[in-house]
Amino acid sequence: MSNDRVVLIVVDALRFDTACTHMGYMQHLVERNVAARYEVRSEVPSLSRPLYETILTGTPPIVHGVTSNYTIRLSTQQSLFHLARSNGKKTAAAAYYWVSELYNRAPFNFAEDRLQMDKDQAIENGIFYFEDHYPDSHLFSEAAWLLQHKQPDFLYIHPMNVDNDGHLFTADSKEYRNRVLAVDNLLSLFIPQCLEQGYEVVVTADHGMTADGNHGGNTIEDRHVPMFIISDQVKPEIVEGAVSQLQVAPLICRLLAIEPSIEMVPLLLKGM
């Protein structure tokens, strides 16, 4: 039975094909009928800030208006953080500072905004980093602290090292593939903690990464990312065919047992 508490993990720049070949722990959960695996087609442009907003509001760039990484302003939409707070739920995030700029304050104040605890904001408790090479291991430690000490109903986690190595070495590199192995290992340590505390877990990505060491375009390498769901409400199976990234936000609303915003599309995921 659902406890209406969700951890959403967005691994920046995690390609679908590399997730399938190099995430042994996540595939283990699929094979043991614990997790479902979906192939998600991102919105375009397949850039980070626009797709953070898409994932967290369930709206495409043409609606939410964040069409570039240089669009620095607060969101104009009802995000998952806003919806959770309006339903009396606690929110938290361990994420890149652009997430704070979308939902708490823009521009990010580097002297004041790294730690945001017990705030009357969309993200009630936030730990935000601002270096792309900030270690994923540190981030998951901070997420574990939030889980234990703040006990949020909705926790958003956003590691960046896969994206950073993709830009430095390209997706067709041992460094990129080894970084995917590394984040899978971190997930193997963190996800059991979430399950023990009664959370449902969703692991996905904003966009992919190309052999040119970039993203933003319309190729499968740019756009196709994984989504693993661990929930009693979702049948544990491999779902064939790509689904829209716009399904992520209404999915999280369903798992949190809250009404989606009027801008979100209907939830049509197979296996629900």
Coordinates of C-alpha atoms in Angstrom, one line a residue:
M1 CA 0.0 0.0 0.0
S2 CA 1.2 3.5 -0.9
N3 CA 2.3 5.8 1.9
D4 CA 1.9 8.8 -0.4
R5 CA 5.6 9.7 -0.1
V6 CA 7.9 9.9 -3.1
V7 CA 11.6 10.2 -3.9
L8 CA 12.2 11.5 -7.5
I9 CA 15.8 11.1 -8.7
V10 CA 16.8 12.8 -11.9
V11 CA 20.2 11.7 -13.1
D12 CA 21.3 14.5 -15.4
A13 CA 22.2 13.4 -19.0
L14 CA 21.5 9.6 -18.4
R15 CA 20.9 8.0 -21.8
F16 CA 18.3 5.3 -22.1
D17 CA 20.6 2.8 -23.8
T18 CA 23.5 3.3 -21.4
A19 CA 21.1 3.0 -18.4
C20 CA 20.0 -0.4 -19.8
T21 CA 23.5 -1.7 -20.4
H22 CA 25.3 -0.2 -17.4
M23 CA 22.9 0.1 -14.5
G24 CA 23.2 -3.4 -13.1
Y25 CA 21.4 -2.7 -9.8
M26 CA 18.4 -1.0 -11.4
Q27 CA 18.2 -3.9 -13.9
H28 CA 18.3 -6.3 -11.0
L29 CA 15.2 -4.6 -9.5
V30 CA 13.5 -5.0 -12.8
E31 CA 14.4 -8.7 -13.2
R32 CA 13.3 -9.4 -9.6
N33 CA 9.9 -7.7 -10.2
V34 CA 10.5 -4.8 -7.9
A35 CA 10.8 -2.0 -10.5
A36 CA 9.1 -1.1 -13.8
R37 CA 11.3 0.2 -16.6
Y38 CA 10.1 2.7 -19.2
E39 CA 11.7 4.5 -22.1
V40 CA 10.9 8.2 -22.0
R41 CA 11.2 10.7 -24.8
S42 CA 12.1 14.1 -23.5
E43 CA 10.7 17.4 -24.7
V44 CA 12.9 19.6 -26.9
P45 CA 15.1 21.6 -26.7
S46 CA 16.8 18.7 -24.8
L47 CA 18.5 21.1 -22.4
S48 CA 18.8 21.0 -18.7
R49 CA 16.9 24.0 -17.3
P50 CA 13.9 23.7 -19.7
L51 CA 13.6 20.0 -18.9
Y52 CA 13.9 20.5 -15.1
E53 CA 10.8 22.7 -15.5
T54 CA 9.1 20.2 -17.8
I55 CA 9.7 17.3 -15.4
L56 CA 8.6 19.2 -12.3
T57 CA 5.6 21.0 -13.8
G58 CA 4.4 18.6 -16.5
T59 CA 4.3 21.3 -19.1
P60 CA 6.3 21.7 -22.4
P61 CA 8.7 24.6 -23.0
I62 CA 6.1 26.3 -25.3
V63 CA 3.8 26.6 -22.2
H64 CA 6.3 27.2 -19.3
G65 CA 8.5 29.5 -21.3
V66 CA 11.9 28.2 -20.1
T67 CA 13.3 27.6 -23.5
S68 CA 17.0 28.0 -22.7
N69 CA 19.6 27.4 -20.0
Y70 CA 19.9 31.2 -19.9
T71 CA 16.2 31.7 -18.9
I72 CA 16.9 32.7 -15.3
R73 CA 13.7 33.4 -13.5
L74 CA 11.2 31.8 -11.2
S75 CA 8.7 29.3 -12.7
T76 CA 5.3 30.6 -13.6
Q77 CA 3.7 27.2 -13.3
Q78 CA 2.4 25.0 -10.4
S79 CA 5.3 22.7 -9.8
L80 CA 5.2 19.4 -7.9
F81 CA 6.8 21.3 -5.0
H82 CA 4.0 23.9 -5.0
L83 CA 1.3 21.3 -5.3
A84 CA 2.7 19.2 -2.5
R85 CA 3.0 22.2 -0.2
S86 CA -0.6 23.3 -1.0
N87 CA -1.7 19.8 0.1
G88 CA 0.0 20.0 3.4
K89 CA 3.0 17.9 2.4
K90 CA 6.7 18.6 3.2
T91 CA 9.1 19.1 0.4
A92 CA 12.9 18.8 0.1
A93 CA 15.6 18.8 -2.6
A94 CA 19.3 18.0 -3.0
A95 CA 19.9 19.5 -6.4
Y96 CA 21.7 21.8 -8.7
Y97 CA 21.2 25.5 -8.0
W98 CA 19.1 26.0 -11.1
V99 CA 16.3 24.1 -9.3
S100 CA 16.4 26.7 -6.5
E101 CA 16.2 29.5 -9.1
L102 CA 13.1 27.9 -10.6
Y103 CA 11.1 27.4 -7.4
N104 CA 12.6 29.4 -4.5
R105 CA 14.6 32.5 -5.5
A106 CA 16.2 33.9 -8.6
P107 CA 18.9 34.7 -9.2
F108 CA 20.7 32.2 -6.8
N109 CA 22.6 34.0 -4.1
F110 CA 25.8 31.9 -3.7
A111 CA 26.5 33.3 -0.2
E112 CA 23.0 32.6 1.2
D113 CA 21.1 30.0 -0.8
R114 CA 23.2 26.8 -0.6
L115 CA 21.4 25.7 2.5
Q116 CA 17.7 26.5 2.8
M117 CA 16.1 24.9 5.8
D118 CA 12.6 25.2 7.1
K119 CA 11.7 27.9 4.6
D120 CA 8.2 29.1 3.7
Q121 CA 9.0 28.3 0.0
A122 CA 8.0 25.8 -2.6
I123 CA 11.1 23.8 -1.6
E124 CA 10.9 23.8 2.2
N125 CA 14.3 22.2 2.8
G126 CA 17.0 22.5 0.1
I127 CA 20.7 21.7 -0.2
F128 CA 21.9 23.1 -3.5
Y129 CA 25.3 22.8 -5.2
F130 CA 26.7 25.0 -8.0
E131 CA 29.7 23.1 -9.4
D132 CA 29.0 20.6 -12.2
H133 CA 31.8 18.3 -10.8
Y134 CA 30.3 18.4 -7.2
P135 CA 30.5 14.7 -6.2
D136 CA 27.4 12.6 -6.6
S137 CA 28.5 10.7 -3.5
H138 CA 28.3 13.9 -1.4
L139 CA 24.9 14.7 -2.9
F140 CA 23.4 11.4 -2.0
S141 CA 24.8 11.8 1.5
E142 CA 23.0 15.1 1.8
A143 CA 19.8 13.5 0.4
A144 CA 20.1 10.8 3.1
W145 CA 20.4 13.6 5.7
L146 CA 17.3 15.3 4.4
L147 CA 15.4 11.9 4.4
Q148 CA 16.4 11.2 8.0
H149 CA 16.2 14.7 9.6
K150 CA 13.4 16.4 7.6
Q151 CA 11.3 13.4 6.6
P152 CA 9.8 15.1 3.5
D153 CA 6.8 13.7 1.7
F154 CA 8.4 14.7 -1.6
L155 CA 12.2 14.6 -2.0
Y156 CA 13.8 15.6 -5.3
I157 CA 17.5 14.5 -5.9
H158 CA 19.5 15.7 -8.9
P159 CA 23.1 14.4 -9.4
M160 CA 25.2 16.0 -12.1
N161 CA 28.4 13.9 -12.6
V162 CA 27.0 11.8 -15.6
D163 CA 26.3 15.1 -17.5
N164 CA 29.7 16.5 -16.5
D165 CA 31.6 13.5 -17.8
G166 CA 29.5 13.4 -20.9
H167 CA 30.5 16.9 -21.8
L168 CA 34.1 16.3 -20.9
F169 CA 34.6 13.0 -22.7
T170 CA 31.4 12.4 -24.8
A171 CA 28.8 9.7 -24.4
D172 CA 31.0 7.3 -26.4
S173 CA 33.7 7.1 -23.7
K174 CA 34.7 4.9 -20.9
E175 CA 34.5 7.9 -18.5
Y176 CA 30.8 8.4 -19.3
R177 CA 29.9 4.7 -19.0
N178 CA 32.0 4.3 -15.8
R179 CA 30.1 7.3 -14.3
V180 CA 26.8 5.6 -15.0
L181 CA 28.1 2.5 -13.2
A182 CA 29.1 4.7 -10.3
V183 CA 25.7 6.4 -10.0
D184 CA 24.1 2.9 -10.2
N185 CA 26.2 1.9 -7.2
L186 CA 25.1 5.0 -5.3
L187 CA 21.5 4.1 -6.0
S188 CA 22.1 0.6 -4.8
L189 CA 23.0 2.1 -1.4
F190 CA 20.4 4.8 -1.3
I191 CA 17.2 3.2 -2.7
P192 CA 17.0 0.5 0.1
Q193 CA 17.0 3.3 2.6
C194 CA 14.1 4.9 0.8
L195 CA 12.1 1.7 0.7
E196 CA 12.8 0.9 4.3
Q197 CA 11.2 4.3 5.2
G198 CA 8.1 3.7 3.1
Y199 CA 8.9 5.8 0.1
E200 CA 8.0 5.1 -3.5
V201 CA 11.0 5.8 -5.9
V202 CA 11.2 7.1 -9.4
V203 CA 14.5 7.3 -11.2
T204 CA 14.7 9.2 -14.6
A205 CA 16.7 11.8 -16.5
D206 CA 16.2 15.2 -18.1
H207 CA 18.0 14.4 -21.4
G208 CA 20.6 12.2 -22.9
M209 CA 24.1 12.9 -24.3
T210 CA 25.6 12.5 -27.8
A211 CA 28.9 11.2 -29.1
D212 CA 29.8 14.9 -29.7
G213 CA 29.7 15.5 -25.9
N214 CA 26.6 17.6 -26.0
H215 CA 22.8 17.6 -26.1
G216 CA 19.9 19.9 -27.1
G217 CA 18.8 18.3 -30.4
N218 CA 16.2 15.9 -31.6
T219 CA 18.1 12.6 -31.9
I220 CA 17.4 9.5 -29.9
E221 CA 20.7 10.0 -28.1
D222 CA 19.6 13.6 -27.1
R223 CA 16.1 12.7 -26.1
H224 CA 15.6 9.1 -24.9
V225 CA 16.1 8.5 -21.2
P226 CA 15.1 5.8 -18.7
M227 CA 12.4 5.8 -16.1
F228 CA 12.4 3.2 -13.3
I229 CA 9.4 3.1 -11.0
I230 CA 9.3 1.3 -7.6
S231 CA 5.7 1.4 -6.4
D232 CA 2.9 -0.9 -5.5
Q233 CA 0.8 1.2 -7.9
V234 CA 2.9 0.3 -10.9
K235 CA 3.2 -3.2 -12.4
P236 CA 6.9 -4.2 -12.4
E237 CA 7.7 -4.9 -16.0
I238 CA 9.7 -3.6 -19.0
V239 CA 7.3 -1.4 -21.0
E240 CA 8.1 -1.3 -24.7
G241 CA 7.9 1.9 -26.7
A242 CA 8.7 5.5 -25.8
V243 CA 6.4 7.5 -23.6
S244 CA 6.2 11.3 -23.2
Q245 CA 8.2 13.1 -20.5
L246 CA 5.0 15.0 -19.8
Q247 CA 3.8 11.9 -18.0
V248 CA 6.4 12.2 -15.2
A249 CA 4.7 15.0 -13.2
P250 CA 1.1 13.5 -13.2
L251 CA 2.7 10.2 -12.2
I252 CA 4.3 11.8 -9.2
C253 CA 1.0 13.5 -8.3
R254 CA -0.7 10.1 -8.4
L255 CA 2.0 8.6 -6.2
L256 CA 1.7 11.5 -3.8
A257 CA -2.1 11.2 -3.8
I258 CA -2.6 14.9 -4.9
E259 CA -4.5 16.4 -7.7
P260 CA -2.4 17.4 -10.7
S261 CA -2.4 20.9 -12.0
I262 CA -4.8 21.8 -14.8
E263 CA -1.9 22.3 -17.2
M264 CA -0.7 18.6 -16.8
V265 CA -1.7 16.0 -19.4
P266 CA -3.8 13.0 -18.2
L267 CA -1.8 10.1 -16.8
L268 CA -1.8 7.4 -19.4
L269 CA 1.2 5.2 -18.4
K270 CA 0.8 1.5 -19.1
G271 CA 1.0 -0.6 -16.0
M272 CA -0.6 1.9 -13.6

